[in-house]
Tab-separated table of C-alpha atoms and ligand atoms in Angstrom:
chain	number	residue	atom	x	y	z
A	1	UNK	CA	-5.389	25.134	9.133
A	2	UNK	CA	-6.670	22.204	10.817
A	3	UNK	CA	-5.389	18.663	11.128
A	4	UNK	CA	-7.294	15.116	11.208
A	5	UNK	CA	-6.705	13.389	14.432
A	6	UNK	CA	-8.676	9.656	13.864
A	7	UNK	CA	-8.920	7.348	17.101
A	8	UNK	CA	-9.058	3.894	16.311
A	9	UNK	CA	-8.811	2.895	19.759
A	10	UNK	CA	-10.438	-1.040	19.759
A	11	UNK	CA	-9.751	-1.474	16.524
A	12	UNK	CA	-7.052	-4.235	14.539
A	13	UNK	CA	-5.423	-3.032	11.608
A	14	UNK	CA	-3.225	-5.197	9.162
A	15	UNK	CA	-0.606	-3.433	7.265
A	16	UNK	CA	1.616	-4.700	4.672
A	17	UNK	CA	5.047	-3.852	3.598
A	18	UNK	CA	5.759	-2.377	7.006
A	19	UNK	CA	9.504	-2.484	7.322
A	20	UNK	CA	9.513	0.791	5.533
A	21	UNK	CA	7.997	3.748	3.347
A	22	UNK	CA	4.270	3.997	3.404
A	23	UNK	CA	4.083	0.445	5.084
A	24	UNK	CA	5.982	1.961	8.233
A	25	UNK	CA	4.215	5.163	8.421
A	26	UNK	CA	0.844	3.585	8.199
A	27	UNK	CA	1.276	1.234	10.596
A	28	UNK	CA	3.225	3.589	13.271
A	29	UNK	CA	-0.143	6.249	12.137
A	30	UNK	CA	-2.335	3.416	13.298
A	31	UNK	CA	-0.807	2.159	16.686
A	32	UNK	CA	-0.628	6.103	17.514
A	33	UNK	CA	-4.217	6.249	17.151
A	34	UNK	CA	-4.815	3.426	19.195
A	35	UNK	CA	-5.088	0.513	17.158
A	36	UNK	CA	-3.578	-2.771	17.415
A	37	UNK	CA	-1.726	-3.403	14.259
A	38	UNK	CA	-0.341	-6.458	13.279
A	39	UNK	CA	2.404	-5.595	10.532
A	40	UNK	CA	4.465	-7.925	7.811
A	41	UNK	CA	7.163	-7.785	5.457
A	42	UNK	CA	9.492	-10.070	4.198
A	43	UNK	CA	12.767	-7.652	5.425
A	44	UNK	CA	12.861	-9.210	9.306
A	45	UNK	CA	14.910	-6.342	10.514
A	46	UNK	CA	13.162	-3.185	8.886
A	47	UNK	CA	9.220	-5.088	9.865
A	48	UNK	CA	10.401	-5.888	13.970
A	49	UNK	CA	11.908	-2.394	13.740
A	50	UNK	CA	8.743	-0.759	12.901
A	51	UNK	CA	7.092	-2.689	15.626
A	52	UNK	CA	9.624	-1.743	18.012
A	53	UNK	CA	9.060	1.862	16.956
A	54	UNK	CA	5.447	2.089	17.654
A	55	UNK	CA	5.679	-0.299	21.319
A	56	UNK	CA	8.311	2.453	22.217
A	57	UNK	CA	5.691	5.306	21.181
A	58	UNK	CA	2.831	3.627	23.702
A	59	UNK	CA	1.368	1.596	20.803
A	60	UNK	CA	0.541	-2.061	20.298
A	61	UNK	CA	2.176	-3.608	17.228
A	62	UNK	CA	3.258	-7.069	16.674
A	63	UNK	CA	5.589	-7.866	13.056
A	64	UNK	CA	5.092	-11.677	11.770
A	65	UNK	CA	6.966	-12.160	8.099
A	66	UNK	CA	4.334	-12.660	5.190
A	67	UNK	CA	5.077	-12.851	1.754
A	68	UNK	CA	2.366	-11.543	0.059
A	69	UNK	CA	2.533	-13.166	-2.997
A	70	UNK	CA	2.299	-16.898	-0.903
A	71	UNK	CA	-1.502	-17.349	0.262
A	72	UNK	CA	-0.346	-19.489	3.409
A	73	UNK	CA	1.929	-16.700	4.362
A	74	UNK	CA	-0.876	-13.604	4.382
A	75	UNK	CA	-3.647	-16.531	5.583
A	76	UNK	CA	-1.416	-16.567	8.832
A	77	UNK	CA	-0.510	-13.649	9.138
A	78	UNK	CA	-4.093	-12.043	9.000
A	79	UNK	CA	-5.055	-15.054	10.835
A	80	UNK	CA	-2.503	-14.261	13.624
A	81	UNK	CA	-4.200	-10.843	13.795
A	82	UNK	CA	-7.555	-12.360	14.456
A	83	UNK	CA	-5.942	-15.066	17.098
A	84	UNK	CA	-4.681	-12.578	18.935
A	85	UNK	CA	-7.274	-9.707	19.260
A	86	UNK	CA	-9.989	-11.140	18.108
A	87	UNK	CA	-11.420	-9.159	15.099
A	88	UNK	CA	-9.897	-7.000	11.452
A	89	UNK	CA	-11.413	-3.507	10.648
A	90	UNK	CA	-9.022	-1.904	8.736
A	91	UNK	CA	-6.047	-2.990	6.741
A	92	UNK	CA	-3.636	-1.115	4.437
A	93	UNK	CA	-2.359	-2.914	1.702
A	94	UNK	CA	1.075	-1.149	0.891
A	95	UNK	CA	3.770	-4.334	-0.411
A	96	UNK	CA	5.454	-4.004	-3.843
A	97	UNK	CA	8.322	-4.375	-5.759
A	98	UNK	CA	9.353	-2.115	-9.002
A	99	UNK	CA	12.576	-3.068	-10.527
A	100	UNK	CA	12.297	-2.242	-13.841
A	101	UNK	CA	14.670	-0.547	-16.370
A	102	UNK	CA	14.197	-1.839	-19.394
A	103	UNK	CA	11.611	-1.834	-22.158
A	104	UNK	CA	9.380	-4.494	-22.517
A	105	UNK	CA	11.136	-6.163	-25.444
A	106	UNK	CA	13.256	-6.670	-23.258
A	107	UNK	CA	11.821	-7.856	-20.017
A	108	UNK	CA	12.423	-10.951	-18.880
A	109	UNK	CA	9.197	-13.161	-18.018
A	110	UNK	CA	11.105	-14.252	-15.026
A	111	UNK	CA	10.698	-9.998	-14.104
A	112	UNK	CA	7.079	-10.002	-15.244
A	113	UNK	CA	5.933	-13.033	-13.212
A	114	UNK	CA	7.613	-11.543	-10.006
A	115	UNK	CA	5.812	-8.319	-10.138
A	116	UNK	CA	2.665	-9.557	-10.975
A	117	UNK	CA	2.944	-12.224	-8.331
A	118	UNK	CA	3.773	-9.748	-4.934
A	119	UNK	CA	1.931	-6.452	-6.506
A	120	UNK	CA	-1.206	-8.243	-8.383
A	121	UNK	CA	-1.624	-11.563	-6.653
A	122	UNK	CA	-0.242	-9.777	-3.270
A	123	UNK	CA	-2.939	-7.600	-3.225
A	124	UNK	CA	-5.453	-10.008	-4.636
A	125	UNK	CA	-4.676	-12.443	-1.608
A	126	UNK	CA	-4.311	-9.601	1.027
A	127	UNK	CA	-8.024	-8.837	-0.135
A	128	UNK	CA	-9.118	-12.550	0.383
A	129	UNK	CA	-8.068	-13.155	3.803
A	130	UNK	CA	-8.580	-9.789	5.098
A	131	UNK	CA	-12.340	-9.725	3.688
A	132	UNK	CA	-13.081	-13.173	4.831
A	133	UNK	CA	-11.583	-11.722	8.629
A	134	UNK	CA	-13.995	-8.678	8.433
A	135	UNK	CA	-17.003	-10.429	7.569
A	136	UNK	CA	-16.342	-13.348	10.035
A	137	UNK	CA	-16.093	-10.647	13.008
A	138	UNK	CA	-19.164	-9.337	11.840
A	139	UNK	CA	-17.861	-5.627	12.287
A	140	UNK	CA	-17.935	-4.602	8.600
A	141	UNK	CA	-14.349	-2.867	7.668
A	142	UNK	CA	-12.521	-0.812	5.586
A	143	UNK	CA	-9.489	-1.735	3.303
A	144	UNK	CA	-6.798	0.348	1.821
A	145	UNK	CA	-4.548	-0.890	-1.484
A	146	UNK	CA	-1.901	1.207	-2.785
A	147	UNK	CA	-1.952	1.797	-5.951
A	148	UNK	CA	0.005	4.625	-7.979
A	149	UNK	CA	-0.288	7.262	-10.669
A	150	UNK	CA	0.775	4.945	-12.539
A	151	UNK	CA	-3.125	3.177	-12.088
A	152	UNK	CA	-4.143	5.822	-14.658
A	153	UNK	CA	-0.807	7.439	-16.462
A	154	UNK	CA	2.521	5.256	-17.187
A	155	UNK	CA	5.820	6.215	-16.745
A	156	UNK	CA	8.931	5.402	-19.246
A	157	UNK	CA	10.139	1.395	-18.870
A	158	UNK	CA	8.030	0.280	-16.158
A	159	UNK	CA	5.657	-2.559	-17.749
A	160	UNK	CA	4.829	-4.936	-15.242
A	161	UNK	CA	5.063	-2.652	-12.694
A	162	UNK	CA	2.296	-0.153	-14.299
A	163	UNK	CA	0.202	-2.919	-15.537
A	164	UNK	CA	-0.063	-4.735	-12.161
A	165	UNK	CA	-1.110	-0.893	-10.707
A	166	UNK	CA	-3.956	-0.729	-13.185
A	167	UNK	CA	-4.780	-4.272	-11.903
A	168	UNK	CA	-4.690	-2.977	-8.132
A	169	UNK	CA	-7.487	-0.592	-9.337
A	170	UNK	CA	-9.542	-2.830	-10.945
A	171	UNK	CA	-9.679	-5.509	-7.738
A	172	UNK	CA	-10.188	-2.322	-5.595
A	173	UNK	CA	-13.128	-1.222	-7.523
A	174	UNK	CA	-14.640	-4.886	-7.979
A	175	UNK	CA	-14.057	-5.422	-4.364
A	176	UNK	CA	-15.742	-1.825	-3.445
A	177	UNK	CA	-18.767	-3.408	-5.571
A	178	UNK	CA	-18.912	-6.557	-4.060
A	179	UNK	CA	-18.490	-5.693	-0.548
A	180	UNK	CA	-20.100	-2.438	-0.034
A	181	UNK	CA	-23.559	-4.476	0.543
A	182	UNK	CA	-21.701	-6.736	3.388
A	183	UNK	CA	-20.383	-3.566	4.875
A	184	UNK	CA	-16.684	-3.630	4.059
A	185	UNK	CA	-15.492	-0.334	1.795
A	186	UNK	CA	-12.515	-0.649	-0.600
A	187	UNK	CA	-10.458	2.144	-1.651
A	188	UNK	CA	-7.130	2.619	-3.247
A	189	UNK	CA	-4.297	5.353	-2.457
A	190	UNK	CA	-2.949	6.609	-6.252
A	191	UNK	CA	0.798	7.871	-4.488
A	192	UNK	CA	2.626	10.124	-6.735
A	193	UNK	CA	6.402	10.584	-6.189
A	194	UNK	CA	6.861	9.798	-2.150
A	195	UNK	CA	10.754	9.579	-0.567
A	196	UNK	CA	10.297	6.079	0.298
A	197	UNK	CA	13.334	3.459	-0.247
A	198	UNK	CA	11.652	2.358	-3.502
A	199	UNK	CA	11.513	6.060	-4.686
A	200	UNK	CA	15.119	6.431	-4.049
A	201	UNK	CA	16.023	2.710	-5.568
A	202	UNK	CA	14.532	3.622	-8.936
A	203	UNK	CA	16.076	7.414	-9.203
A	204	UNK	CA	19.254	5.477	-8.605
A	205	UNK	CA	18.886	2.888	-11.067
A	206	UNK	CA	17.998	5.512	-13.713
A	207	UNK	CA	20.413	7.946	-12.932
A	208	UNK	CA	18.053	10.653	-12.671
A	209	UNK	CA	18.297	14.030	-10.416
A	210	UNK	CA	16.056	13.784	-7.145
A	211	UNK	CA	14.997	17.607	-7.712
A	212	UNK	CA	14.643	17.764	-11.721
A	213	UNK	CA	12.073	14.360	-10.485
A	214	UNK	CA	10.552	16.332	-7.597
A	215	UNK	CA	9.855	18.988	-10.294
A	216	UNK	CA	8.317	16.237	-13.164
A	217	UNK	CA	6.137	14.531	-10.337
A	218	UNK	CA	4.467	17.208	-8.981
A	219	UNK	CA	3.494	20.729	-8.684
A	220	UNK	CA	5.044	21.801	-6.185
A	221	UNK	CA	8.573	20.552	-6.442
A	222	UNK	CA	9.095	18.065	-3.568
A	223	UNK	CA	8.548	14.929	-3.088
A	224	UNK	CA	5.311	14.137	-0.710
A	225	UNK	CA	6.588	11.943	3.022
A	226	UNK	CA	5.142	8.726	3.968
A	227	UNK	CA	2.755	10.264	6.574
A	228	UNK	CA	1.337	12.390	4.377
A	229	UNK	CA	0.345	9.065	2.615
A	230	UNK	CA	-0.674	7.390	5.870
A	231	UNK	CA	-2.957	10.338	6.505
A	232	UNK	CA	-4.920	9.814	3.609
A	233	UNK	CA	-5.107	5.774	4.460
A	234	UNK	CA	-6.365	6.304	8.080
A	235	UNK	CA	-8.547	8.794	6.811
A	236	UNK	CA	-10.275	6.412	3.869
A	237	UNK	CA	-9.952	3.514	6.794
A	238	UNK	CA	-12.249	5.776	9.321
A	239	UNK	CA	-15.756	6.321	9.372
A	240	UNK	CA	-14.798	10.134	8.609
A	241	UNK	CA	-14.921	8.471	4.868
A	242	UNK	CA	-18.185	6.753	5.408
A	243	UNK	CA	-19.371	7.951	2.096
A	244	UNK	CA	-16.180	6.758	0.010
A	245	UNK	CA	-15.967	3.194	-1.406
A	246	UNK	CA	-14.470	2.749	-4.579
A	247	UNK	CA	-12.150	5.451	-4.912
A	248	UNK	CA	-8.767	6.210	-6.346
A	249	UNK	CA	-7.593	8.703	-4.261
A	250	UNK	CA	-4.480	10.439	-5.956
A	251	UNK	CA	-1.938	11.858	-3.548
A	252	UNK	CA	0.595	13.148	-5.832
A	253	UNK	CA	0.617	16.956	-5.710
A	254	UNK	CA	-1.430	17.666	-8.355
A	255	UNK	CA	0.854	15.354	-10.644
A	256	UNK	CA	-2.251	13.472	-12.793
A	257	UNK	CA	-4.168	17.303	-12.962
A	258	UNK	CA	-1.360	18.244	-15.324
B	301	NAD	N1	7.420	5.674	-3.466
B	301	NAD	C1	6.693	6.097	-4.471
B	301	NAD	O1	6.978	7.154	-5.059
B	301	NAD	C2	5.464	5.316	-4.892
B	301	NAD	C3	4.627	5.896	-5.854
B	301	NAD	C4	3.460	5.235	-6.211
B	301	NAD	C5	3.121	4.047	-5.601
B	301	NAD	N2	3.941	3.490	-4.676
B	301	NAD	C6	3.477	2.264	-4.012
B	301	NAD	O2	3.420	2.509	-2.618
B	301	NAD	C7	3.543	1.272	-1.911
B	301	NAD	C8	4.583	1.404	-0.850
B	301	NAD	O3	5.841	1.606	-1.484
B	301	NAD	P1	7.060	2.373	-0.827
B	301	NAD	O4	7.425	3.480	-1.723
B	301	NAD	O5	6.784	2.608	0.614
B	301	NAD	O6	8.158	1.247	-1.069
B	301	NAD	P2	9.190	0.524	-0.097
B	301	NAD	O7	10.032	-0.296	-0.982
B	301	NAD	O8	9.806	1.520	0.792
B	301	NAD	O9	8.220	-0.400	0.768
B	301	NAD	C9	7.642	-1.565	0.252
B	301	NAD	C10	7.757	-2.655	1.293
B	301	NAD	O10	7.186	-3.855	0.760
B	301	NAD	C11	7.994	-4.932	1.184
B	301	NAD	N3	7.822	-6.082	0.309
B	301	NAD	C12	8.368	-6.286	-0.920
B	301	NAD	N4	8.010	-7.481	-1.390
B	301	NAD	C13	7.214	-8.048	-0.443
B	301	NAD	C14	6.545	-9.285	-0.356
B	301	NAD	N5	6.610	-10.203	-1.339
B	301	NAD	N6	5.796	-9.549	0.750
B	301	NAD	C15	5.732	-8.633	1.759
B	301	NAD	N7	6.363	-7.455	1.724
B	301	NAD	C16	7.090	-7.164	0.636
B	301	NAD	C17	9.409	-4.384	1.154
B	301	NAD	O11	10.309	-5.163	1.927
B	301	NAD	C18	9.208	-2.980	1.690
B	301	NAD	O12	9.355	-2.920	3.093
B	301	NAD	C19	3.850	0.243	-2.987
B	301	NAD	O13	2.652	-0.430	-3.324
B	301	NAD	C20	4.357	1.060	-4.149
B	301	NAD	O14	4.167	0.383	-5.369
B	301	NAD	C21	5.123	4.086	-4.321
């Protein structure tokens, strides 16, 4: 079987989260398809080391800290993009937290407001700069937010987390809407169960068997890699996806066809 190989050679991608999982992979899938990405995080260490990673690989990649869920960090940040290549085409939206374990009785608002703020608002502000970037270039765009399976079906004690997922779909679609005519297209990435640090974090927390999870998740009992998600995002970022605006684009091994 064949394999996608994108160029964005030219182009500027942003990319969230980037100090590990999907954030990493995306941005190291970028810079090795010739983009220059500019990359944040709030972990220093894990964002600089991605950036070191793709320099060493021949790519261009520069990590600045952004807290998404603080509108003067992600204005700078995708402003820092624009200062220093001039232009924003594509941008992967991957930052989030999930640190539930409880039911919802027994959140805490404290938990609620957190979530909401770097998964909801995070993505919400990542859309606001980016957009404005794209349009201001004059290029038109293409934007990628992770969302989750859990956009469409929850699982056991996660509240916030699954409610600020359905939200990610809902600004992805009304962005798609709005933006489509101006030339930007929005899509979101629906992950199912990826080996990422947060995977691993919340099997640990629960006490729950990697495998007997692999098995729940999806159909083939593993868990899917972070390239295999940043395929799909530089796919739904090229014009190879020209026709695709809108879209919740599940990547979970046939986990929501069950
Ligand atoms: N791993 C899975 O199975 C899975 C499944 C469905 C959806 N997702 C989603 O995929 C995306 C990527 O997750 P991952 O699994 O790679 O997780 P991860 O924890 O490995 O990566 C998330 C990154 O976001 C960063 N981050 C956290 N808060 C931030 C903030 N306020 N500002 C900037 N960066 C911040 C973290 O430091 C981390 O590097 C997330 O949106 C997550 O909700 C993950």
């Amino acid at each position: 079987m064949g394999t996608f190989t994108p160029s964005f050679a030219g182009d500027v991608a942003f990319v969230t989260g980037a100090a590990g999982g999907m954030g990493r992979a995306c941005a190291l899938a970028f810079a090795a398809a010739g983009a220059k990405v500019l990359l944040c995080d709030v972990n220093d260490a894990g964002g600089e080391e991605t950036a070191a990673m793709a320099v060493a690989a021949g790519g261009e990649a520069v990590y600045r800290r952004a807290d998404v869920s603080s509108a003067a960090d992600v204005e700078a940040a995708v402003g820092e993009a624009v200062a220093r290549w001039g232009r924003l085409d594509c941008a992967v939206n991957a930052a989030a937290i999930e640190t539930e374990t409880v039911l919802l009785h027994e959140a805490t608002e404290e938990s609620w407001d957190r979530m909401q703020a770097v998964n909801l608002k995070g993505t919400f502000l990542c859309l606001k700069y980016e957009l404005a970037a794209m349009l201001a270039a004059g290029n038109g765009g293409a934007i990628v937010n992770i969302a989750s399976t859990n956009s469409f079906r929850p699982q056991p004690h996660q509240t916030a987390y699954t409610a600020s997922k359905h939200g990610v779909l809902g600004l992805t679609r009304q962005a798609a809407i709005d933006y489509a005519p101006l030339g930007v297209r929005v899509n979101a990435i629906c992950p199912g169960g990826i080996d990422t640090p947060m995977l691993r974090g919340a099997m640990e927390r629960r006490g729950r068997d990697p495998q007997d999870v692999a098995n729940r998740l999806s159909l083939i009992g593993r868990f899917g890699t972070p390239e295999e998600i940043a395929a799909a995002a530089l796919w739904l970022c090229s014009d190879s996806s020209s026709y695709t605006m809108g879209h919740a684009l599940a990547v979970d091994a046939g986990y929501l066809a069950r």
